[in-house]
XYZ file of C-alpha atoms in Angstrom:
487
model
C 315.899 216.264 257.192
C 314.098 215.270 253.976
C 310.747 213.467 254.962
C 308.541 210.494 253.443
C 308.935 210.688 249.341
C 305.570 210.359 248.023
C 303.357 209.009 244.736
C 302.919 212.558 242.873
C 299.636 211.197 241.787
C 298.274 211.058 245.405
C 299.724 215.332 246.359
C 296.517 216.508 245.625
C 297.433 218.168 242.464
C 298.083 219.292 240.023
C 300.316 221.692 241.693
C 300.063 220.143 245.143
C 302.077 222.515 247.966
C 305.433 219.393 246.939
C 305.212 220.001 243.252
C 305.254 223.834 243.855
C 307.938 223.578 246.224
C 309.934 221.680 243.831
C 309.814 223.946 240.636
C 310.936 227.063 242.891
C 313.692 225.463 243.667
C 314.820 223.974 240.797
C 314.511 227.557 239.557
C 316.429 228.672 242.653
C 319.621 226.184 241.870
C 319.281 227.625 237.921
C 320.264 230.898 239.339
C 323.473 229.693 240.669
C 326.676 229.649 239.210
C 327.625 226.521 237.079
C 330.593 226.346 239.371
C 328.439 226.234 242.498
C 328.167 222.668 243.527
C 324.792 223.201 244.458
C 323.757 224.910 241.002
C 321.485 222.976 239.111
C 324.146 222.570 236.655
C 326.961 221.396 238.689
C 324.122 218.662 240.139
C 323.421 217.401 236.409
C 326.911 217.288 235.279
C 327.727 215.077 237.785
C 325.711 212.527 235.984
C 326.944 213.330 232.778
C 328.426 216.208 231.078
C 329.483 217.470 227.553
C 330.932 220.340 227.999
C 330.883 221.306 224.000
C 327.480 220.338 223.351
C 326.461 222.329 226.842
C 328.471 225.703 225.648
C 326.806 225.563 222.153
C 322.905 224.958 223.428
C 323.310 227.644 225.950
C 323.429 225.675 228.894
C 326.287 227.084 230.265
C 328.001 230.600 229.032
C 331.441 229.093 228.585
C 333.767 225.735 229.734
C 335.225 228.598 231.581
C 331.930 228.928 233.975
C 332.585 225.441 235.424
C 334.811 224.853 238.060
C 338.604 224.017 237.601
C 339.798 220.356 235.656
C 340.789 218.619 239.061
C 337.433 218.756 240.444
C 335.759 217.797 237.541
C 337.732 214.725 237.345
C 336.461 213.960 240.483
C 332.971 214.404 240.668
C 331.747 214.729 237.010
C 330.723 211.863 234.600
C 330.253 209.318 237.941
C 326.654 207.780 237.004
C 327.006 203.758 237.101
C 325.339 202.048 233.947
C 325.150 198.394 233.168
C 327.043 197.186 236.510
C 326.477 196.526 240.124
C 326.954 199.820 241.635
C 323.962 201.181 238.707
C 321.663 200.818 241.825
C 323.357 202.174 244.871
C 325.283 204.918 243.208
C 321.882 206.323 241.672
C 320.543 206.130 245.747
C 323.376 208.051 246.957
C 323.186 210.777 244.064
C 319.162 211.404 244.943
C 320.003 211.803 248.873
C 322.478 214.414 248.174
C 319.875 216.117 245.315
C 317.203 215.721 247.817
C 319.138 217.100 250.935
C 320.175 220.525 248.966
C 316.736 220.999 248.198
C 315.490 220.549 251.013
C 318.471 223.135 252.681
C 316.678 225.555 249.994
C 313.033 224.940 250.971
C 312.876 224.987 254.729
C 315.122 227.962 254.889
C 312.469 229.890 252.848
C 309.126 231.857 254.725
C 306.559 229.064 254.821
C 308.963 226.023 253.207
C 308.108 222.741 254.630
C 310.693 221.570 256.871
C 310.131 217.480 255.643
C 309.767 218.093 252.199
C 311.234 214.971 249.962
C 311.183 214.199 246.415
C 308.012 212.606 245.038
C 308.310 209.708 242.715
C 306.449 209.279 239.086
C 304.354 206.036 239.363
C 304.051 205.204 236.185
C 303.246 201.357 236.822
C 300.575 202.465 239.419
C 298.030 199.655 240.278
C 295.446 202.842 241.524
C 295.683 204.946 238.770
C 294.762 204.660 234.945
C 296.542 207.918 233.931
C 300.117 206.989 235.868
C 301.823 206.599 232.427
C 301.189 209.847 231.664
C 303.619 212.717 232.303
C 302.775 214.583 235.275
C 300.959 217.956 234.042
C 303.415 219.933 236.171
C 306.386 218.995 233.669
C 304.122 219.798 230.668
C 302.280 223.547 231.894
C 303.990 226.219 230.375
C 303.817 228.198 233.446
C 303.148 227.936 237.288
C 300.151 228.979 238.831
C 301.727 232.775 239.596
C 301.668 232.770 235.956
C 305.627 233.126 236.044
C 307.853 230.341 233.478
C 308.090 226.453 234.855
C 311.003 225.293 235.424
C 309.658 221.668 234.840
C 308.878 222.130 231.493
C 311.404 224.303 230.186
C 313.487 221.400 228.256
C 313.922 219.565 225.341
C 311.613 216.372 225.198
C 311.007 214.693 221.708
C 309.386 211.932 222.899
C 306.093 210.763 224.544
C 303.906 212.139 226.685
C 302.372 209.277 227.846
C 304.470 206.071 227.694
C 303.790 202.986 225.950
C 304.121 201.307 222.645
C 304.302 203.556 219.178
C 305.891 202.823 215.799
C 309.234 203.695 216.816
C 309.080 202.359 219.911
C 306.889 199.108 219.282
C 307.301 197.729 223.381
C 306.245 198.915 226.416
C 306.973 199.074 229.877
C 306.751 196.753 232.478
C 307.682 194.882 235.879
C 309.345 192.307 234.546
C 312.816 192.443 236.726
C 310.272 192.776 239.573
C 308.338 189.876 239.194
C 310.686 187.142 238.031
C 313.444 185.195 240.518
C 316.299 186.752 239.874
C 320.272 187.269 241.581
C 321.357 190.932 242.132
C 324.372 189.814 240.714
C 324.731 188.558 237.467
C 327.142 185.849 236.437
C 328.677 186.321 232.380
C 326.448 186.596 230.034
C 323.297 186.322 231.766
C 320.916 189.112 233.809
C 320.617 189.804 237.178
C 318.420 192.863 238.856
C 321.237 195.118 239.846
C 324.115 193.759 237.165
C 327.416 192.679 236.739
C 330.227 192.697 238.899
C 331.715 195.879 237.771
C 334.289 198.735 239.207
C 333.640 202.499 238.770
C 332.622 202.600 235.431
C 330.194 204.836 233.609
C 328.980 202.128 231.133
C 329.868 198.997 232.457
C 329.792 195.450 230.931
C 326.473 194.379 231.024
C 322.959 196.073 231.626
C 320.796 194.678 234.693
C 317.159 193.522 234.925
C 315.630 196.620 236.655
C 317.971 199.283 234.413
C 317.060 197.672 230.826
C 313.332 197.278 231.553
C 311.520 199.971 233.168
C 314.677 202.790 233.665
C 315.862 202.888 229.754
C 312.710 202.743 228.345
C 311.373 205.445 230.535
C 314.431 207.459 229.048
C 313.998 207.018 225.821
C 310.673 206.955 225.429
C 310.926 210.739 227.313
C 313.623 211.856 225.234
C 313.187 210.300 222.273
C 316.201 209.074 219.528
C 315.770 210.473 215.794
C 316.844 212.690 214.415
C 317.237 215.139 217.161
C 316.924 212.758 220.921
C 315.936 214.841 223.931
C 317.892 215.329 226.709
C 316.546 212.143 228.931
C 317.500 210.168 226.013
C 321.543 210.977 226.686
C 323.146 210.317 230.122
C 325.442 213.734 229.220
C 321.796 215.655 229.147
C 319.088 213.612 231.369
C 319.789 214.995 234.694
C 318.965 218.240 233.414
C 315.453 217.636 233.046
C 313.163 217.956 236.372
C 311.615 214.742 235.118
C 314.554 212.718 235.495
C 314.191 213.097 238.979
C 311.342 211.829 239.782
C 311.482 208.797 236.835
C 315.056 207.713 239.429
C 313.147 208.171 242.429
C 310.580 205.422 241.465
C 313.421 203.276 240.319
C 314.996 203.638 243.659
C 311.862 202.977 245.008
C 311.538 199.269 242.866
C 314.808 198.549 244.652
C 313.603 199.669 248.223
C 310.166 197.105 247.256
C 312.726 194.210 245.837
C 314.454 194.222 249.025
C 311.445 194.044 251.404
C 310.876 190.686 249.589
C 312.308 187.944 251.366
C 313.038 185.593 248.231
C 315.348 188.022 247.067
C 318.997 188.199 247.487
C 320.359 191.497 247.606
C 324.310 192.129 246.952
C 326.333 192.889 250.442
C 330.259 191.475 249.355
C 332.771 193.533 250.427
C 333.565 194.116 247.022
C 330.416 195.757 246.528
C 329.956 197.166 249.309
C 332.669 198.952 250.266
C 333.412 200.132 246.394
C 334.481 200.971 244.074
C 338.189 201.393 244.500
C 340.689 203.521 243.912
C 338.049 206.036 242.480
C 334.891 206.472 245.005
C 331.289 208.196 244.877
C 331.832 211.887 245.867
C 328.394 214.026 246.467
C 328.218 217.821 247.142
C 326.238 218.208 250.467
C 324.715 221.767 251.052
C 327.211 223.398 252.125
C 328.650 223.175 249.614
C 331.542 220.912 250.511
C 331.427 217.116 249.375
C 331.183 213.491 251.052
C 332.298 210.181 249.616
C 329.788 207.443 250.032
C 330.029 203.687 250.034
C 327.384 201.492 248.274
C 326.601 199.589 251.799
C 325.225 203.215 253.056
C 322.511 202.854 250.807
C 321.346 199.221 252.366
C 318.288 199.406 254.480
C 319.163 200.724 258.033
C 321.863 202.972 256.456
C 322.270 206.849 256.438
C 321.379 206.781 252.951
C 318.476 204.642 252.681
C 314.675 206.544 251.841
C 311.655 206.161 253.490
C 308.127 205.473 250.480
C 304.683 205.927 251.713
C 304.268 202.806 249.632
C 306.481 199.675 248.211
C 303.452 197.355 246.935
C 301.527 200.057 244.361
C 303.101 199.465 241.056
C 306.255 197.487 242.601
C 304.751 194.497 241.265
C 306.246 193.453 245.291
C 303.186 192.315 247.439
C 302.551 194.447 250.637
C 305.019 193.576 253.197
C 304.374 196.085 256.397
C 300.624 197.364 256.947
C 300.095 200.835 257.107
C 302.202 203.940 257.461
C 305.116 204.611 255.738
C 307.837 201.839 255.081
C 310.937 200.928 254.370
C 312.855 198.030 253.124
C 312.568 194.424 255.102
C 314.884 192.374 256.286
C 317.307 191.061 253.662
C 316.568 187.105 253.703
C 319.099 184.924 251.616
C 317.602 182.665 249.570
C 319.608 180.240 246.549
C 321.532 181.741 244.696
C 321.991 181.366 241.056
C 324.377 179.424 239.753
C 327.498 179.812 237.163
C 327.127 180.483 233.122
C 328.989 179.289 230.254
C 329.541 180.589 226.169
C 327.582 177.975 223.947
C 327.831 179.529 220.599
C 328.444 182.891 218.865
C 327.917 184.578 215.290
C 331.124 184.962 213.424
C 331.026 188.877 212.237
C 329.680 192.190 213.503
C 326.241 193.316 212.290
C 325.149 196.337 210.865
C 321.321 197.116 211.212
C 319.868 200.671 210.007
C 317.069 200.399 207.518
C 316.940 197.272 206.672
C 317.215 194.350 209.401
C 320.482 192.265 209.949
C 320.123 188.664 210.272
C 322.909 186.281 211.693
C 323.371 182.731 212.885
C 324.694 181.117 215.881
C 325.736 177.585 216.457
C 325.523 175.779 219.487
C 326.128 171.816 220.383
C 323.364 168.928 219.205
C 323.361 168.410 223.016
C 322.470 171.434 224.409
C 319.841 172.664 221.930
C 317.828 169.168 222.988
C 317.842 170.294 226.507
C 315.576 172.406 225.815
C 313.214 170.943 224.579
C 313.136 168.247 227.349
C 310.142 168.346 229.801
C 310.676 170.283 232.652
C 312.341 168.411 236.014
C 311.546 168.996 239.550
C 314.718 170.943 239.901
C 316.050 174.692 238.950
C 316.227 174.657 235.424
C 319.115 176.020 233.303
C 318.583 179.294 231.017
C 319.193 180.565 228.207
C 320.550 183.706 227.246
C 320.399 185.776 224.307
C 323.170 188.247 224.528
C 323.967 191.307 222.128
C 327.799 192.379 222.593
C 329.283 195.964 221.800
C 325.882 198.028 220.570
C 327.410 200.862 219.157
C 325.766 203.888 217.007
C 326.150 207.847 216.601
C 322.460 208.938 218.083
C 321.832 209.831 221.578
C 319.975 206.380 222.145
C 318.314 203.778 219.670
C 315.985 200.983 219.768
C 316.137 197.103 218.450
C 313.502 194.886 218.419
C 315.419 190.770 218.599
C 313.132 188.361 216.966
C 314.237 184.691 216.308
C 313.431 183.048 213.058
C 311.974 179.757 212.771
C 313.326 177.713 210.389
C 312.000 176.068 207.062
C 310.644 178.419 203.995
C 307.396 179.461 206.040
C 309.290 179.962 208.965
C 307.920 183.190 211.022
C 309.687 185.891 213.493
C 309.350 185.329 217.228
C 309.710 188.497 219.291
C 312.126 188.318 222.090
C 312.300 191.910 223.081
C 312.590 195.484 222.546
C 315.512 197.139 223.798
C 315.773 200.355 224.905
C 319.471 201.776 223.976
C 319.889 204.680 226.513
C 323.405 206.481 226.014
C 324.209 204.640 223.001
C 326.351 207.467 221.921
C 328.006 207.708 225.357
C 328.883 204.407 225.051
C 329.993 204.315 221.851
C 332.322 207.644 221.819
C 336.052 206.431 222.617
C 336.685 209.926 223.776
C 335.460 208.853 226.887
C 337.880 207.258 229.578
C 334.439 204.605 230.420
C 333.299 204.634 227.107
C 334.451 203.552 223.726
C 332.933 199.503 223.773
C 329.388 199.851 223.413
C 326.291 198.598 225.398
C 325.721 194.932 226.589
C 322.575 193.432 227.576
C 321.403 189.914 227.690
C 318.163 188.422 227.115
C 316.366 185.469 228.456
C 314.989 183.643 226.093
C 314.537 180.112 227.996
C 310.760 179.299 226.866
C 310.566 180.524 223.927
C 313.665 178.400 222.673
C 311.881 175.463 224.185
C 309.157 176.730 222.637
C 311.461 176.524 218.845
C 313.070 173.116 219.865
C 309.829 171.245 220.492
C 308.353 172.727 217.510
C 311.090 172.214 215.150
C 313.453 169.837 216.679
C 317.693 171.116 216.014
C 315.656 174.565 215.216
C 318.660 175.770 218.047
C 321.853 174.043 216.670
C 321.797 176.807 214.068
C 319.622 179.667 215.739
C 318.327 182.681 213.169
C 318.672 185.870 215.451
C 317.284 189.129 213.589
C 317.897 192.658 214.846
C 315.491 196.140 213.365
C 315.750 199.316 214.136
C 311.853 199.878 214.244
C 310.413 203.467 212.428
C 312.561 204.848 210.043
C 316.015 205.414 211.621
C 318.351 207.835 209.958
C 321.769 206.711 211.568
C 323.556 202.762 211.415
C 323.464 201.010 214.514
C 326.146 197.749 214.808
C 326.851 194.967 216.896
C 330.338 192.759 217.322
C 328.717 189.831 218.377
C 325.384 187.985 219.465
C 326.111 185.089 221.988
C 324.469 182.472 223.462
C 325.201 181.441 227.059
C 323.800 178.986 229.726
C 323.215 179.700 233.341
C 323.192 176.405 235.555
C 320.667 177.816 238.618
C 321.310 177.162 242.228
């Protein structure tokens, strides 16, 4: 049974006794058969797979190698994007990664029998280098002098993470540090998502999976002109890295649960989904399990066990000492319900040069804003961009809003991080075809417009760039404005 998953910066390494363990068996699972469902390759494609692009790189000898149609209809292509399930169905898919390793390493001479997956914390409060990739995914070769696994992929990205021209924001804990729902309502962002069924890009991103997990991605992989494979949801899982980047997601989870303002998801709806299509896992022996979203929930045969929730969680300590696991799930207000107040009227189309549109919204509402603050929950305000499609891997906008008047300036209001825009965007897919969705709160800094230029927001200037120099057209149907009344 796996053991405690630790920080990789605190193994002792690099090439701690974990990290070694690791790489020989990730080069144990390459040596399998793609139609092994414990082959590194079966394991990845049940992330995401394209099977063309796969045969032609060399991942695979042939569509042939892979196992028959009917299975891979039912356990390929099942990662959860930009829903409710994102979250648990990520949890799940680590457990079962975790538990064929593990089969691997303690049946080898000297293999730890409580090995676990180590995490990447790249948020660290304890160490200055965490952003940094781990030098055990950059060495060309292990210790024994023999080829790393780790390393042996196609990254065209950054090696340590944080702003650069084509990527002009950063990372941060934002989802873990503001109040938010685990369940968003239309049009506005919650930490796990939208209500969603099994879908592999669903209909709107959460707080947690836009800001860090996509811009870890990207800024791995990379977007023009050639994205690496953490970039694209059909190539990610096939880097070691992406392992240990999910693990420390799952781990900002485990932390936001063991918070007792929080209110974590546990409908019936959610967890007993999704229906009629459910998460399937190969164990290691090689047969496979479904799995139910409430499995993952603290107490559950599926939840992890962190040496730490509080370093880098941006989630004060909650138990003292030892290892830890999630609190007790405390229900605190919820938020409340949202509603459209304005959109543009046509798609935009934003490659070299940005696209700027306008959105109207009532007199009445754009005033609210700029009202002093009550002692009540105050509504927000949500930016949203609708139906994000493009041809590359993955992409990045940067939103500002324009004041108005002829010396009117740009005011940032993020940088987005499109991971799997292509996915997304392909209708060959049976989950794909409509794009990415994500919504942005921009609450004070439309106050912020309002009070500075009152009825700046019945006509709000949104502009959208594609920072760098991108080589491919990236469009959206619609920008949106919508209000969330909160509980």
């Amino acid at each position: 049974m796996a053991g405690t998953r630790k920080d990789i910066a605190k193994l002792n390494g690099p090439w701690s006794d974990e990290m070694l363990w690791y790489a020989r068996a990730v080069r144990a699972l390459q040596g399998r058969a793609p139609a092994d469902r414990t082959s590194w390759w079966y394991l990845a494609a049940i992330h995401g797979i394209d099977i063309p692009g796969w045969v032609q790189q060399g991942i695979v000898p042939s569509a042939g190698s892979l196992p028959p149609q009917g299975e891979q209809d039912l356990i390929f292509n099942q990662c959860q994007h930009a829903g409710w399930f994102f979250l648990p169905w990520h949890r799940g898919y680590l457990a079962a990664f975790e538990a064929i390793l593990d089969a691997w390493i303690s049946a080898q001479p000297g293999g730890p029998q409580d090995w676990a997956l180590p995490y990447w914390n790249y948020l660290s409060d304890s160490n200055s280098n965490g952003r940094a990739l781990p030098q055990e995914f950059l060495d060309p070769t292990l210790p024994d002098g023999s080829a790393n696994p780790l390393s042996q992929v196609r990254r065209n990205g950054m090696q340590v993470l944080g702003p650069q021209p084509w990527f002009p924001g950063d990372i941060s804990l934002s989802a873990q540090t503001r109040s938010l729902p685990f369940t968003a309502a239309p049009g506005t962002e919650g930490y796990g998502g939208a209500i969603s069924g099994f879908a592999q890009q669903g209909s709107l991103t959460g707080a947690v999976e836009g800001d860090p997990h996509n811009r870890v991605h990207v800024m791995v992989g990379g977007v023009q002109p050639v994205a690496g494979w953490m970039s694209d949801p059909d190539y990610a899982a096939l880097d070691p890295i992406f392992w240990m980047h999910h693990c420390n997601i799952d781990r900002f989870w485990a932390a936001w649960m063991s918070d007792p303002a929080n209110q974590q998801e546990a409908s019936g709806a959610w967890s007993n989904g999704p229906f009629p299509r459910q998460f399937l896992m190969p164990n290691p022996a090689g047969g496979g399990d479904v799995f139910l979203p409430g499995q993952t929930l603290p107490g559950g045969p599926l939840a992890p066990v962190y040496d730490s929730l509080h370093d880098g969680t941006g989630i004060a300590q909650a138990v003292a000492g030892g290892p830890v696991t999630e609190g007790a799930m405390i229900t605190s207000g919820g938020a409340g319900g949202s509603a459209l107040l304005g959109s543009n009227t046509a798609p935009l189309r934003v490659a070299a040069t940005p696209a700027t549109t306008e959105i109207a919204i009532p007199a009445s509402a754009a005033t609210e804003f700029a009202a002093v603050p009550g002692l009540g929950p105050e509504p927000r305000l949500y930016l949203n961009l609708e139906g994000v499609r493009g041809a590359a891997a993955a992409g990045v906008l940067q939103v500002h809003l324009r004041l108005p008047g002829e010396g009117g300036g740009l005011r940032l209001a993020d940088t987005v991080a499109l991971f799997g825009l292509g996915k997304a965007s392909s209708t060959e897919g049976v989950h794909a075809g409509n794009g990415l969705s994500l919504a942005i709160d921009i609450t004070d800094l439309a106050r912020e417009i309002q009070m500075a230029a009152p009825g700046a927001l019945e006509r709000l200037s949104v502009e959208l760039s594609q920072p760098g120099a991108p080589e491919t057209e990236i469009t959206v149907e619609r920008v949106s404005l919508y209000r969330q009344e909160m509980g």
